Amino acid sequence: MSNGYHIVVCGSVVPDPLQTLEPIETPAGPALKNEMLLPAVLDPWAAHALYEAANLAAHAAGSKVWLVSLGARAKLRQVMMTIAQKVSFELVPIDGPASGFIDAHATAALLAEAIQSITGLDRSRLLLFGGWESASRGAGVTMQLIGERLGILDQFQGVDQLTMQPDGAFEILERIEGGRHQVSLCQGPPALFGWATGNLPEPRNNPQIGMANMRAIMPALQRAKTVAPAPDALRYRSASPPKQQRQTRIVKNLSAEEIAREIVAWIEKA
Amino acid sequence: MSTATRHKLEMLRTLPSDAARQIQWSFADRYELQMLVQSVRAVARGPVARLVAQGGRNTHEWTPAKAEMLEAFDQSGITAVFMDPEQGGFIAGPRNLALALVAFELAWVDGGAATASLAGCLALAPIHERGTPEQQDRYMKLAAPPQPGEDRKPWRGAFCLTEPIPYVGVDTGMLDGKIRIVEWKPGEEPILQVEKRGRFITNIGFANFVTAAVDSGDDRIKGSCMVILEEGDPGIFDRGTATKKMVHQLSSTGDPIFNLRVPASRIVGGYDIKDGVLVPRYSHSEVIEAVFRRTRVTVGVMTAAKLLSAVEPVIRYQRGRFRGAATATPGSVRYEMGLQAREDALHRLVDVWATGEASASLAFAAARAFDELDPLEREADRIIAERGVSGTRAKAKFLRQVSDEAASLLRLMPGDPRREKLQSDTLMRFVTLDSLADILCPAAKLWNTGWGAQMMREAVSLMGGYGITEDCPGFLGNKWMDAQLEATYEGPEAVQRRQLSVTMTNPVFLAQLRNWIREMRGIASERPGTGACTLATAMTMWLWTLERLQHSTDSDGGKLYQSARQGVTFPLADALCWLLAARCQILDVLELDRRGAQDSSVAEGLSGLVNFLTDLCHVQTARAGGEAARICAELVFGYNRHPAWDEEGYRGCYQQDELDALEGFVPGIAACATDVIAGDGSHPSKAGPCAKCNGAEQFLTLHSKLATCLTGSRLAKDRAAEAVSKLMIPEVLDYPA
Ligand SMILES: Cc1cc2nc3c(=O)[nH]c(=O)nc-3n(C[C@H](O)[C@H](O)[C@H](O)COP(=O)(O)OP(=O)(O)OC[C@H]3O[C@@H](n4cnc5c(N)ncnc54)[C@H](O)[C@@H]3O)c2cc1C
């Protein structure tokens, strides 16, 4: 592909997973306790998508990466101080709610609208990236909904690998049951990819990239449109953190052979 | 409604966020610094923490694992912070605050990692501050980390001043290192032989170049200088043996020996030839003064970071202390609060936290002052040169005149139009800020590290036996011991106290201090909860004491305030540091309150955070006031001889029969008299007649006023303690133990 791709990554912030995440009731519905005050990170699934996007762009001359984010401006700003140092991209921020209790339909509508308003975006070169689910709430539907709104029919979820073919097509590895991958071929853009973890490590910080990105990111954050949560969207009857599930037996004084025998039996049963 | 009332009921909800810290320490508008913080943090809490957790500190030698840490510094931008953008850096302009933030983040995990990074800057600093353009170009570029795609190993440097005993420490006299001219062909550059032995030199295990302090050993060279030595220079470049240090083991330290032949162009800042004599443009002490003035601030930051880093692990330890015991069932006080059900555990943690806040505020204020001072100093130099003033003495005289004027303008009432010159005139601004920097730097180095080491011990003790094990989360035991090095290198506490005892008598500084008293009273009227009033009273007392000591003698007629009388000047310097730190802490909290609402991620919990930090200010001002009062009282009265039961002492006492007679005229007088000599000549059983206040009535009024100023400070401590027992902390520490 001579002109490269236009890769739009959708991703927002989630609370740092080391924090205590405690659902509480507020007049506006459920929320996480002190969420605005807690440190945030880029949603890990979306982060994988972003690093894959940057890698793909680096191997296809003329490509460009956008990160479209719906989140509280102040939180987005803080997270950019890390993410902007990792890879080159242009931020398209929308200042609004991004917690796990927001309706995925409303989010998808806002993101689709933001993508459509990106100047110079060429649909015939468009690859829409995102996480196949989110660390704030694993509904896993937002990307599909954006794709539907933008009329992108080739959609892949749980993607771990995207390989360019000489003819411009892609080979895609999607996660399926049993730790295996489904291999598909896609003719080319426009297409949508909901990423699982991919194969790339987290790029290390490079302050030079950060400085270059920030020149555009800071004004974009200042200009970001502020949107209110959709009234009468979802209503929650209750919210609670997932229960820890442990299937553990505590057995003392078992010999190594006995442990090994048990493991083999368990594997054979599976 | 006053802000204080508005905030009344809100409690602290979480540990202070990055966004709040950015406002407090004045870098909310500087995204390059915010990015730097994140970058450094990733290295500190990633590879550095893993190295410490894996026992990387358990060897004195320089190891491949430690070397990898330097590569992580290079890759993440830490090394490049010191360079200008055209030299491979990414931050333009002064970088004192940037370096302070690097030190803060690294020392949050390990002091040795911070030292390893900062020692590279220290080696370059003489070149940065006083080097010729050619020297700056060469060494900055060599030391800059490679850009992506560039295949080059960056040069690392060491700074070599300290020599084997009996020669120089950081006190810059008595240099044994020597330079001589070994070859000087007509019209060509002289070639020098440099002999220098170092003691405790950081980075020496791998340094490619060294900036060394040496003295002339040759009639054809005038005075001392700093000279740059390179690894490949002809002669001996022996790194010596590794120092068996018990602290900062992630940095390399050793006692090197150099005997090298170098061109004279390696003299830092260059030289002139006058009457056949090579005259270095800067003596080694001139270079070192410019260097340490800045680098000592970052050392002060390190200890502050450690104190603040201790808060989260201590809270987690305290809360979880009894969980798992049969009697500590979920929901019980033992289970939910653990040791935090005990008042003392909370109060001591509040003290540690308050000290951390005050020391961070002091050191960051110093770093910002130097960021402002750097361009101002260059501009002032230009103006002075334009006015035809040259030579060290003439310059000093000229600046003294400017200082006199600045001091008199500073003494004018606020609002007086003549004060405007203090802002509009570059030289006025320079001498004002310079006098402040002269105080803030040694104060941050001295108080943060010295008192910080004490409080780090307190933090360790809050973890019980765990605190002094390698397993202690947050490496608190290491941090305690490490603090002692921070108090020592780049000049031990005595050196900082000596500097303060000179700079704190500068009339330009004293005029500012007087203005701060008014400033603190103003703040107190809006925010009584800060303890600013206590601080104002303590500052008044400190000034009174200084003036008294400057103009009085001890009971033998010996002058009190003079450089040889360190028993007078040093404690007074200590007292000042307490006051400075508390003031900076209050100002930072006010800044947070003023600007916090503009950031939605801070605004939400702002009231609770400001309330808590205000209470910490109150706790700290009470302590600072108490320390100042103790020191000042000792100095004001301690040099008077106590009256004895001798002839002279008796003269000031009542005789019992005299008192009995007086009782007839003035009923009740006998009950008031303390020193009464009985008819048989016996005296009350005590040291002597009570001492009189000898013209220190005003001091005593201030002293008792200060005592009553403490009203409410313990209530603030109780509130802060309650907040500490309730705030939400993360599930686990974000770096390994
Ligand atoms: C791990 C480590 C790394 C170091 N890195 C470097 C480096 O990279 N480069 C370098 O050049 N040096 C370095 N040093 C040396 C360090 O700067 C000195 O050790 C420090 O300045 C103190 O000097 P000293 O050890 O000679 O102590 P001394 O000067 O002997 O001081 C000992 C004590 O004597 C008293 N004292 C000294 N002078 C006075 C005075 N004027 N008035 C009153 N009391 C006084 C004080 O109580 C003082 O604490 C390092 C040291 C260590 C331990």
Coordinates of C-alpha atoms and ligand atoms in Angstrom, one line a residue, chain B residues 115 119 122 158-163 165 167-171 199-203 243 245 247-248 251-253 292 485 487-495 498 566 570, ligand 1:
Chain B
T115 CA 22.8 9.2 43.1
A119 CA 26.5 12.0 39.7
L122 CA 27.5 16.5 38.8
A158 CA 32.6 11.4 37.6
F159 CA 33.2 14.5 39.7
C160 CA 36.4 14.3 41.7
L161 CA 37.0 16.8 44.5
T162 CA 37.4 14.7 47.7
E163 CA 40.9 13.5 48.4
I165 CA 42.7 12.1 54.3
Y167 CA 43.3 16.5 52.3
V168 CA 40.2 18.0 50.9
G169 CA 36.6 17.0 51.7
V170 CA 33.9 19.3 50.3
D171 CA 35.4 22.1 52.2
R199 CA 38.3 9.4 47.8
F200 CA 34.7 8.2 47.6
I201 CA 34.2 9.2 44.0
T202 CA 30.8 8.4 42.6
N203 CA 30.6 6.8 39.1
T243 CA 34.3 1.7 48.5
K245 CA 29.8 1.6 51.6
V247 CA 24.4 2.9 51.6
H248 CA 23.4 3.8 48.1
S251 CA 25.8 3.7 42.7
S252 CA 29.5 3.1 42.1
T253 CA 32.0 4.6 44.5
F292 CA 27.0 22.7 44.4
L485 CA 24.8 9.7 53.0
A487 CA 23.4 14.4 54.8
T488 CA 27.1 13.9 54.1
Y489 CA 28.0 14.0 50.5
E490 CA 28.2 17.3 48.6
G491 CA 29.2 18.8 51.9
P492 CA 28.2 17.5 55.4
E493 CA 25.8 19.3 57.6
A494 CA 28.6 21.5 59.1
V495 CA 29.3 22.9 55.7
R498 CA 28.6 27.5 57.9
Q566 CA 29.7 27.7 65.7
F570 CA 25.0 26.7 63.7
Ligands
LIG1 C1 29.1 7.3 48.9 C2 29.9 8.6 48.8 C3 30.0 9.2 47.5 C4 30.7 10.3 47.4 N1 30.8 10.9 46.1 C5 31.7 11.9 45.9 C6 32.0 12.3 44.6 O1 31.4 11.9 43.6 N2 32.9 13.3 44.4 C7 33.6 13.9 45.4 O2 34.4 14.7 45.2 N3 33.3 13.5 46.7 C8 32.4 12.5 47.0 N4 32.2 12.0 48.2 C9 32.9 12.7 49.3 C10 31.9 13.5 50.2 O3 31.5 14.7 49.5 C11 32.6 13.8 51.5 O4 32.7 12.6 52.2 C12 31.9 14.8 52.4 O5 31.9 16.0 51.8 C13 32.5 14.9 53.8 O6 33.8 15.1 53.7 P1 34.7 14.1 54.6 O7 34.3 12.7 54.5 O8 36.2 14.5 54.4 O9 34.3 14.5 56.1 P2 35.0 15.6 57.0 O10 35.3 16.9 56.2 O11 36.1 15.0 57.7 O12 33.8 15.9 58.0 C14 33.5 15.1 59.1 C15 32.8 15.9 60.1 O13 33.6 16.9 60.7 C16 32.9 18.0 61.0 N5 33.4 19.2 60.2 C17 34.0 19.2 59.1 N6 34.3 20.4 58.7 C18 33.8 21.2 59.6 C19 33.7 22.6 59.7 N7 34.2 23.5 58.9 N8 33.1 23.1 60.8 C20 32.6 22.3 61.8 N9 32.6 21.0 61.7 C21 33.2 20.5 60.6 C22 31.5 17.7 60.8 O14 30.9 17.1 61.9 C23 31.6 16.7 59.7 O15 30.4 16.0 59.5 C24 31.4 10.9 48.5 C25 31.2 10.3 49.7 C26 30.5 9.2 49.9 C27 30.5 8.6 51.3

